[in-house]
XYZ file of N, CA, C and O in Angstrom:
728
model
N -126.418 89.183 122.415
C -125.674 89.890 123.264
C -124.196 89.842 122.821
O -123.479 90.890 122.966
N -123.836 88.827 122.461
C -122.461 88.646 122.048
C -122.273 89.385 120.686
O -121.253 90.041 120.479
N -123.351 89.518 120.013
C -123.274 90.369 118.755
C -123.214 91.816 119.144
O -122.462 92.569 118.475
N -123.847 92.146 120.133
C -123.726 93.616 120.545
C -122.472 93.953 121.062
O -121.966 95.054 120.777
N -121.787 93.135 121.824
C -120.584 93.316 122.299
C -119.449 93.455 121.234
O -118.604 94.385 121.246
N -119.591 92.622 120.167
C -118.606 92.640 119.125
C -118.835 93.904 118.340
O -117.860 94.487 117.852
N -120.033 94.321 118.173
C -120.279 95.484 117.418
C -119.875 96.723 118.210
O -119.305 97.607 117.550
N -119.988 96.698 119.512
C -119.549 97.884 120.360
C -118.014 97.957 120.271
O -117.427 99.048 120.190
N -117.330 96.850 120.312
C -115.935 96.834 120.287
C -115.441 97.225 118.881
O -114.370 97.857 118.806
N -116.088 96.800 117.964
C -115.757 97.183 116.541
C -115.931 98.662 116.266
O -115.197 99.307 115.515
N -116.914 99.189 116.988
C -117.203 100.633 116.679
C -116.125 101.458 117.395
O -115.806 102.534 116.866
N -115.552 100.917 118.565
C -114.585 101.729 119.231
C -113.262 101.613 118.424
O -113.041 100.578 117.836
N -112.502 102.701 118.354
C -111.253 102.636 117.647
C -110.241 101.981 118.561
O -109.846 102.513 119.595
N -109.728 100.892 118.165
C -108.709 100.247 118.984
C -107.480 100.400 118.209
O -107.449 100.286 116.928
N -106.338 100.680 118.876
C -105.159 100.845 118.111
C -104.541 99.580 117.617
O -104.819 98.470 118.217
N -103.826 99.535 116.536
C -103.335 98.457 115.910
C -102.061 98.055 116.811
O -101.185 98.962 116.920
N -101.997 96.848 117.361
C -100.738 96.468 118.083
C -99.444 96.407 117.328
O -98.418 96.486 117.827
N -99.562 96.426 115.979
C -98.291 96.364 115.149
C -97.833 97.789 114.909
O -96.651 97.896 114.462
N -98.645 98.788 114.963
C -98.232 100.162 114.693
C -98.069 100.782 116.096
O -99.039 100.968 116.822
N -96.796 101.305 116.473
C -96.635 101.945 117.754
C -97.211 103.399 117.656
O -97.451 103.913 116.646
N -97.265 103.871 118.846
C -97.876 105.271 119.077
C -96.758 106.278 118.473
O -95.592 105.967 118.416
N -97.300 107.448 118.211
C -96.429 108.459 117.477
C -95.358 108.924 118.443
O -94.242 109.196 117.966
N -95.536 109.004 119.734
C -94.553 109.472 120.696
C -93.450 108.370 120.813
O -92.300 108.716 121.075
N -93.873 107.128 120.643
C -92.849 106.024 120.758
C -91.916 106.123 119.465
O -90.647 105.865 119.525
N -92.481 106.452 118.431
C -91.658 106.498 117.185
C -90.710 107.630 117.225
O -89.535 107.584 116.838
N -91.087 108.810 117.764
C -90.225 110.034 117.938
C -89.023 109.699 118.888
O -87.944 110.036 118.558
N -89.381 109.142 120.091
C -88.341 108.950 121.052
C -87.417 107.819 120.469
O -86.223 107.964 120.650
N -87.881 106.785 119.845
C -87.060 105.752 119.313
C -86.211 106.305 118.205
O -85.034 105.963 118.123
N -86.755 107.215 117.351
C -85.860 107.758 116.304
C -84.736 108.668 116.923
O -83.663 108.589 116.357
N -85.135 109.462 117.902
C -84.159 110.285 118.574
C -83.036 109.446 119.083
O -81.883 109.743 118.908
N -83.361 108.441 119.806
C -82.341 107.637 120.512
C -81.546 106.843 119.394
O -80.217 106.643 119.523
N -82.167 106.420 118.283
C -81.460 105.838 117.208
C -80.449 106.629 116.674
O -79.324 106.239 116.349
N -80.808 107.917 116.425
C -79.939 108.954 115.876
C -78.746 109.136 116.816
O -77.583 109.305 116.396
N -79.024 109.236 118.124
C -77.897 109.500 119.098
C -76.993 108.277 119.099
O -75.712 108.513 119.053
N -77.512 107.101 119.087
C -76.677 105.945 119.062
C -75.876 105.812 117.850
O -74.688 105.431 117.838
N -76.558 106.144 116.654
C -75.842 106.157 115.429
C -74.684 107.153 115.363
O -73.661 106.822 114.855
N -74.858 108.372 115.945
C -73.885 109.358 115.874
C -72.733 108.879 116.764
O -71.495 108.929 116.458
N -73.001 108.318 118.021
C -71.912 107.828 118.883
C -71.154 106.708 118.250
O -69.948 106.659 118.251
N -71.870 105.769 117.590
C -71.275 104.704 116.980
C -70.403 105.158 115.747
O -69.244 104.793 115.618
N -71.001 106.087 115.051
C -70.234 106.719 113.813
C -69.052 107.499 114.157
O -67.991 107.409 113.634
N -69.158 108.275 115.240
C -67.997 109.168 115.660
C -66.965 108.513 116.659
O -65.827 108.827 116.588
N -67.483 107.508 117.533
C -66.616 107.027 118.501
C -66.218 105.514 118.167
O -65.077 105.243 118.064
N -67.168 104.654 118.072
C -66.865 103.301 118.014
C -66.350 102.855 116.541
O -65.401 102.066 116.552
N -66.905 103.429 115.590
C -66.462 103.062 114.323
C -64.939 103.424 114.004
O -64.272 102.643 113.474
N -64.487 104.701 114.427
C -63.110 104.910 114.254
C -62.175 103.998 115.009
O -61.129 103.597 114.512
N -62.595 103.746 116.236
C -61.803 102.858 116.995
C -61.742 101.425 116.449
O -60.676 100.816 116.345
N -62.923 100.961 115.986
C -62.968 99.707 115.386
C -62.237 99.565 114.047
O -61.448 98.644 113.841
N -62.273 100.713 113.277
C -61.423 100.820 112.090
C -59.953 100.844 112.363
O -59.195 100.144 111.684
N -59.571 101.529 113.340
C -58.175 101.627 113.786
C -57.657 100.274 114.242
O -56.604 99.862 113.843
N -58.461 99.687 115.110
C -58.104 98.311 115.481
C -57.977 97.280 114.351
O -57.019 96.473 114.323
N -58.985 97.365 113.371
C -58.844 96.418 112.238
C -57.679 96.788 111.359
O -57.013 95.879 110.865
N -57.293 98.101 111.196
C -56.128 98.540 110.457
C -54.771 97.927 111.164
O -53.914 97.490 110.462
N -54.756 98.149 112.541
C -53.613 97.672 113.228
C -53.489 96.165 113.009
O -52.354 95.569 112.851
N -54.655 95.459 113.167
C -54.507 93.941 113.051
C -54.123 93.554 111.666
O -53.383 92.635 111.463
N -54.558 94.343 110.714
C -54.222 94.017 109.312
C -52.840 94.287 109.109
O -52.106 93.517 108.432
N -52.380 95.392 109.607
C -50.977 95.676 109.430
C -50.012 94.656 110.185
O -48.920 94.165 109.708
N -50.524 94.211 111.398
C -49.792 93.196 112.074
C -49.758 91.808 111.250
O -48.753 91.125 111.157
N -50.869 91.505 110.699
C -51.000 90.325 109.969
C -50.090 90.374 108.694
O -49.302 89.414 108.289
N -50.210 91.505 108.017
C -49.318 91.700 106.909
C -47.703 91.590 107.231
O -46.911 91.058 106.490
N -47.462 92.332 108.393
C -46.140 92.229 108.827
C -45.651 90.862 109.205
O -44.496 90.366 108.908
N -46.534 90.083 109.859
C -46.186 88.662 110.070
C -46.082 87.835 108.838
O -45.236 86.938 108.766
N -46.902 88.117 107.879
C -46.815 87.382 106.592
C -45.393 87.735 105.961
O -44.798 86.881 105.444
N -45.098 89.004 105.996
C -43.797 89.468 105.388
C -42.729 88.841 106.145
O -41.766 88.238 105.594
N -42.749 88.720 107.487
C -41.730 88.003 108.232
C -41.749 86.550 107.972
O -40.652 85.996 107.913
N -42.813 85.986 107.902
C -42.886 84.527 107.470
C -42.313 84.311 106.150
O -41.550 83.304 106.010
N -42.600 85.205 105.151
C -42.072 85.008 103.910
C -40.508 85.133 103.888
O -39.755 84.427 103.279
N -40.052 86.147 104.669
C -38.581 86.390 104.787
C -37.986 85.225 105.505
O -36.915 84.760 105.160
N -38.571 84.602 106.553
C -38.097 83.472 107.219
C -37.953 82.277 106.296
O -37.110 81.488 106.341
N -38.998 82.156 105.422
C -39.023 81.081 104.579
C -38.041 81.229 103.526
O -37.212 80.179 103.239
N -37.724 82.478 103.029
C -36.574 82.599 102.138
C -35.265 82.344 102.719
O -34.390 81.661 102.201
N -35.107 82.709 104.063
C -33.830 82.474 104.693
C -33.684 80.976 104.882
O -32.599 80.354 104.781
N -34.743 80.287 105.279
C -34.751 78.826 105.470
C -34.411 78.079 104.137
O -33.626 77.137 104.161
N -34.929 78.556 102.974
C -34.645 78.029 101.683
C -33.089 78.310 101.394
O -32.438 77.452 100.808
N -32.712 79.438 101.718
C -31.268 79.824 101.356
C -30.291 79.050 102.376
O -29.310 78.486 101.808
N -30.785 78.833 103.637
C -29.976 78.017 104.449
C -29.992 76.526 103.998
O -28.943 75.834 104.124
N -31.109 76.069 103.494
C -31.157 74.654 103.019
C -30.260 74.502 101.696
O -29.550 73.634 101.558
N -30.388 75.598 100.869
C -29.445 75.484 99.688
C -27.961 75.523 100.118
O -27.139 74.791 99.580
N -27.643 76.358 101.090
C -26.201 76.380 101.596
C -25.844 75.040 102.115
O -24.823 74.546 102.026
N -26.732 74.529 102.986
C -26.461 73.255 103.629
C -26.311 72.126 102.577
O -25.285 71.316 102.584
N -27.106 72.193 101.564
C -26.995 71.247 100.488
C -25.647 71.381 99.725
O -24.930 70.444 99.355
N -25.324 72.651 99.438
C -24.022 72.886 98.690
C -22.840 72.413 99.669
O -21.900 71.779 99.136
N -22.939 72.755 100.924
C -21.848 72.358 101.852
C -21.787 70.866 101.980
O -20.639 70.253 101.936
N -22.930 70.195 101.929
C -23.053 68.745 102.025
C -22.245 68.054 100.801
O -21.540 67.189 100.873
N -22.709 68.728 99.600
C -22.104 68.263 98.399
C -20.575 68.440 98.403
O -19.765 67.575 98.001
N -20.141 69.619 98.852
C -18.707 69.936 98.930
C -17.984 68.965 99.913
O -16.902 68.532 99.589
N -18.642 68.690 101.020
C -18.113 67.807 101.951
C -17.991 66.369 101.408
O -16.944 65.628 101.595
N -19.019 65.960 100.672
C -18.905 64.683 100.024
C -17.805 64.532 99.030
O -17.061 63.540 98.938
N -17.662 65.579 98.222
C -16.631 65.644 97.302
C -15.307 65.620 97.934
O -14.398 64.876 97.505
N -15.140 66.388 99.007
C -13.881 66.448 99.663
C -13.555 65.158 100.352
O -12.453 64.668 100.399
N -14.575 64.419 100.868
C -14.423 63.232 101.487
C -13.924 62.166 100.522
O -13.021 61.353 100.713
N -14.504 62.233 99.240
C -14.178 61.371 98.190
C -12.613 61.489 97.848
O -11.850 60.652 97.616
N -12.337 62.871 97.705
C -10.928 63.192 97.476
C -9.902 62.677 98.526
O -8.884 62.114 98.197
N -10.332 62.911 99.792
C -9.582 62.451 100.899
C -9.439 60.830 100.823
O -8.339 60.353 101.074
N -10.473 60.186 100.573
C -10.408 58.705 100.487
C -9.481 58.311 99.298
O -8.709 57.364 99.473
N -9.600 59.002 98.116
C -8.774 58.678 97.027
C -7.270 58.908 97.389
O -6.364 58.129 96.973
N -7.105 60.099 97.931
C -5.655 60.415 98.349
C -5.195 59.350 99.448
O -4.020 58.970 99.354
N -6.055 58.954 100.287
C -5.610 57.936 101.291
C -5.336 56.573 100.626
O -4.268 55.949 100.956
N -6.155 56.187 99.610
C -5.815 55.064 98.818
C -4.458 55.190 98.190
O -3.682 54.184 98.189
N -4.287 56.289 97.496
C -3.022 56.554 96.893
C -1.872 56.436 97.724
O -0.773 55.781 97.583
N -1.948 57.147 98.912
C -0.974 57.067 100.001
C -0.710 55.649 100.451
O 0.430 55.297 100.708
N -1.869 54.915 100.666
C -1.768 53.523 101.127
C -0.991 52.654 100.015
O -0.120 51.860 100.473
N -1.306 52.909 98.765
C -0.595 52.126 97.777
C 0.917 52.499 97.760
O 1.727 51.664 97.573
N 1.282 53.778 97.864
C 2.637 54.239 97.983
C 3.309 53.584 99.186
O 4.506 53.156 99.100
N 2.638 53.628 100.345
C 3.217 53.046 101.541
C 3.546 51.630 101.362
O 4.561 51.068 101.871
N 2.507 50.876 100.758
C 2.627 49.404 100.536
C 3.755 49.220 99.592
O 4.603 48.338 99.829
N 3.888 50.002 98.593
C 4.956 49.825 97.596
C 6.372 50.152 98.241
O 7.377 49.334 98.071
N 6.502 51.132 99.102
C 7.653 51.451 99.795
C 8.034 50.441 100.773
O 9.217 49.929 100.873
N 6.945 49.842 101.469
C 7.245 48.740 102.377
C 7.643 47.522 101.653
O 8.704 46.837 102.193
N 7.103 47.227 100.582
C 7.573 46.085 99.771
C 9.049 46.340 99.289
O 9.856 45.266 99.321
N 9.338 47.521 98.758
C 10.685 47.810 98.344
C 11.713 47.716 99.471
O 12.757 47.149 99.407
N 11.317 48.232 100.607
C 12.177 48.178 101.804
C 12.287 46.733 102.283
O 13.462 46.266 102.654
N 11.182 45.954 102.244
C 11.239 44.548 102.606
C 12.144 43.689 101.668
O 12.996 42.954 102.026
N 11.912 44.141 100.349
C 12.830 43.335 99.335
C 14.369 43.757 99.495
O 15.196 42.807 99.558
N 14.624 44.993 99.677
C 16.015 45.329 99.924
C 16.523 44.864 101.166
O 17.784 44.421 101.278
N 15.791 44.795 102.273
C 16.098 44.274 103.496
C 16.422 42.816 103.339
O 17.417 42.244 103.878
N 15.479 42.064 102.598
C 15.702 40.614 102.328
C 16.996 40.418 101.569
O 17.713 39.478 101.892
N 17.191 41.177 100.613
C 18.367 41.108 99.815
C 19.644 41.342 100.698
O 20.654 40.575 100.614
N 19.606 42.314 101.569
C 20.721 42.620 102.447
C 20.942 41.501 103.413
O 22.053 41.023 103.532
N 19.826 40.979 103.932
C 20.048 39.857 104.810
C 20.455 38.562 104.178
O 21.399 37.866 104.634
N 20.021 38.438 102.851
C 20.436 37.271 102.054
C 21.911 37.344 101.799
O 22.770 36.376 101.848
N 22.294 38.685 101.420
C 23.759 38.852 101.060
C 24.699 38.654 102.253
O 25.663 38.003 102.244
N 24.187 39.122 103.493
C 24.871 39.008 104.705
C 24.900 37.537 105.097
O 26.026 36.958 105.531
N 23.936 36.757 104.886
C 23.887 35.354 105.112
C 24.815 34.604 104.228
O 25.575 33.708 104.683
N 24.805 35.023 102.894
C 25.832 34.353 101.993
C 27.223 34.668 102.373
O 27.976 33.769 102.327
N 27.374 35.908 102.765
C 28.806 36.311 103.214
C 29.162 35.509 104.476
O 30.339 35.037 104.483
N 28.308 35.424 105.389
C 28.560 34.618 106.649
C 28.769 33.200 106.278
O 29.675 32.580 106.788
N 27.856 32.642 105.414
C 28.040 31.220 105.023
C 29.366 31.002 104.324
O 30.118 29.981 104.700
N 29.739 31.843 103.506
C 31.066 31.772 102.820
C 32.194 31.917 103.756
O 33.259 31.053 103.670
N 32.107 32.755 104.763
C 33.181 32.919 105.735
C 33.251 31.648 106.643
O 34.370 31.149 106.911
N 32.081 31.184 106.967
C 32.168 29.871 107.807
C 32.613 28.709 106.919
O 33.310 27.881 107.464
N 32.268 28.705 105.587
C 32.816 27.696 104.700
C 34.336 27.741 104.617
O 34.935 26.723 104.705
N 34.864 29.010 104.504
C 36.332 29.166 104.363
C 36.953 28.687 105.688
O 37.976 28.063 105.814
N 36.338 29.041 106.915
C 36.846 28.701 108.110
C 36.829 27.203 108.287
O 37.809 26.601 108.730
N 35.701 26.640 107.987
C 35.683 25.071 107.892
C 36.593 24.379 107.072
O 37.264 23.437 107.441
N 36.781 24.979 105.940
C 37.771 24.490 104.962
C 39.217 24.565 105.516
O 39.888 23.543 105.438
N 39.538 25.684 106.079
C 40.850 25.891 106.755
C 41.031 24.875 107.844
O 42.089 24.165 108.036
N 40.025 24.786 108.718
C 40.018 23.863 109.836
C 40.102 22.444 109.375
O 40.816 21.445 109.937
N 39.347 22.200 108.304
C 39.359 20.803 107.718
C 40.742 20.418 107.113
O 41.196 19.241 107.303
N 41.242 21.310 106.402
C 42.583 21.184 105.864
C 43.683 20.844 106.866
O 44.406 19.905 106.775
N 43.594 21.568 108.018
C 44.555 21.352 108.994
C 44.368 19.943 109.647
O 45.289 19.221 109.953
N 43.016 19.642 109.911
C 42.740 18.392 110.645
C 43.099 17.160 109.641
O 43.566 16.149 110.023
N 42.626 17.314 108.352
C 42.901 16.327 107.431
C 44.449 16.166 107.148
O 44.996 15.126 106.991
N 45.182 17.344 107.171
C 46.599 17.271 107.015
C 47.208 16.562 108.121
O 48.133 15.624 107.942
N 46.812 16.778 109.408
C 47.337 16.129 110.528
C 47.067 14.637 110.450
O 47.972 13.823 110.661
N 45.877 14.272 110.216
C 45.476 12.868 110.074
C 46.217 12.215 108.921
O 46.724 11.034 108.952
N 46.343 12.874 107.730
C 47.062 12.301 106.558
C 48.549 12.210 106.901
O 49.176 11.116 106.568
N 49.083 13.063 107.594
C 50.585 12.942 108.080
C 50.776 11.798 109.036
O 51.733 11.050 108.901
N 49.816 11.619 109.924
C 49.893 10.555 110.885
C 49.710 9.224 110.140
O 50.516 8.277 110.473
N 48.828 9.102 109.249
C 48.619 7.957 108.535
C 49.857 7.537 107.561
O 50.309 6.435 107.518
N 50.274 8.591 106.928
C 51.418 8.441 106.056
C 52.622 8.047 106.935
O 53.462 7.213 106.490
N 52.775 8.777 108.023
C 53.964 8.329 108.874
C 53.824 6.905 109.306
O 54.837 6.085 109.392
N 52.592 6.357 109.572
C 52.463 4.963 109.959
C 52.623 4.055 108.857
O 53.089 2.979 108.998
N 52.242 4.517 107.637
C 52.511 3.618 106.498
C 53.954 3.656 106.098
O 54.583 2.536 105.797
N 54.556 4.797 106.118
C 55.934 4.950 105.620
C 56.900 4.372 106.799
O 57.913 3.789 106.545
N 56.415 4.564 107.986
C 57.231 4.180 109.058
C 58.121 5.270 109.526
O 59.020 4.985 110.284
N 58.029 6.468 109.036
C 58.768 7.501 109.639
C 57.897 8.705 109.939
O 56.865 8.871 109.416
N 58.342 9.528 110.649
C 57.602 10.723 110.987
C 57.865 11.858 110.044
O 59.066 12.214 109.798
N 56.847 12.467 109.693
C 57.057 13.578 108.768
C 56.856 14.849 109.616
O 55.802 15.378 109.773
N 57.957 15.331 110.042
C 57.913 16.408 110.952
C 58.235 17.775 110.363
O 58.176 18.777 110.855
N 58.703 17.708 109.026
C 59.161 18.904 108.338
C 57.854 19.555 107.930
O 57.021 19.015 107.164
N 57.634 20.759 108.415
C 56.366 21.441 108.083
C 56.222 21.819 106.666
O 55.136 21.731 106.082
N 57.186 22.256 105.984
C 57.156 22.627 104.570
C 56.767 21.437 103.729
O 55.996 21.475 102.892
N 57.347 20.322 104.005
C 57.263 19.025 103.298
C 55.719 18.589 103.656
O 55.030 18.091 102.670
N 55.463 18.618 104.849
C 53.989 18.208 105.353
C 52.968 18.985 104.671
O 51.988 18.468 104.232
N 53.162 20.259 104.572
C 52.201 21.146 103.995
C 52.152 20.827 102.525
O 50.985 20.829 102.046
N 53.214 20.583 101.809
C 53.149 20.313 100.447
C 52.476 18.977 100.194
O 51.647 18.811 99.215
N 52.751 18.007 100.986
C 52.070 16.615 100.793
C 50.564 16.821 100.984
O 49.733 16.303 100.318
N 50.129 17.577 102.078
C 48.667 17.752 102.364
C 48.108 18.547 101.255
O 46.944 18.208 100.806
N 48.765 19.512 100.778
C 48.133 20.307 99.665
C 48.055 19.463 98.360
O 46.908 19.571 97.708
N 48.923 18.725 98.059
C 48.877 17.734 96.925
C 47.727 16.772 97.170
O 46.941 16.458 96.184
N 47.606 16.211 98.324
C 46.499 15.302 98.637
C 45.224 15.817 98.468
O 44.337 15.322 97.810
N 45.015 17.016 98.898
C 43.748 17.811 98.932
C 43.382 18.140 97.458
O 42.273 18.084 96.965
N 44.339 18.534 96.684
C 44.212 18.884 95.306
C 43.840 17.587 94.461
O 42.928 17.733 93.657
N 44.439 16.503 94.741
C 43.963 15.260 94.105
C 42.599 14.975 94.466
O 41.764 14.411 93.662
N 42.181 15.170 95.710
C 40.881 14.859 96.199
C 39.822 15.788 95.532
O 38.856 15.190 95.127
N 40.124 16.984 95.450
C 39.189 17.884 94.777
C 39.100 17.621 93.309
O 38.008 17.688 92.708
N 40.183 17.198 92.682
C 40.159 16.935 91.261
C 39.357 15.622 91.050
O 38.646 15.516 90.091
N 39.403 14.698 91.917
C 38.609 13.471 91.790
C 37.065 13.775 91.975
O 36.205 13.159 91.315
N 36.750 14.698 92.844
C 35.321 15.201 93.106
C 34.961 15.994 91.940
O 33.724 15.854 91.527
N 35.711 16.699 91.320
C 35.307 17.546 90.133
C 35.072 16.598 88.904
O 34.160 16.929 88.110
N 35.736 15.463 88.795
C 35.562 14.524 87.775
C 34.285 13.897 87.750
O 33.780 13.375 86.817
N 33.657 13.693 88.960
C 32.486 12.980 89.061
C 31.311 13.721 88.533
O 30.545 13.905 88.127
């Protein structure tokens, strides 16, 4: 029985499940052609246009990036150049300041030396004036004392100014001569 059933089934023509029917092939081909035409005429131009725009935008951005990089490199070179100039100028300013400092120090030393010389000369002048004043004062005091002593020794008063002055001058000259001999 099973044999008969298999034989009956084999005798009948059964369609192959892998091969579709002829009407399915025609309708599928028709819709395939319609979809292909729509994609070819509508979607593909839009897609191509969009890709072209995107490509142009990317190329534009690359060009902008290249330009920005060139500007950045130029700015870096300018900055480096300015930095080098600033360092050179700072060195020159430092050197000029050192020279000015040396000049100021030399001028201050010269001014101090001349001021010291002036003060020393003024001090010497003042000392000499005071020495002369002291000498005059000492002469008059020594003369007075010498006259009093001489008057006490001689027993008379030496009141004659011209004579007293001559005696005092002679006494002081003898005194200075004895000091110079030592």
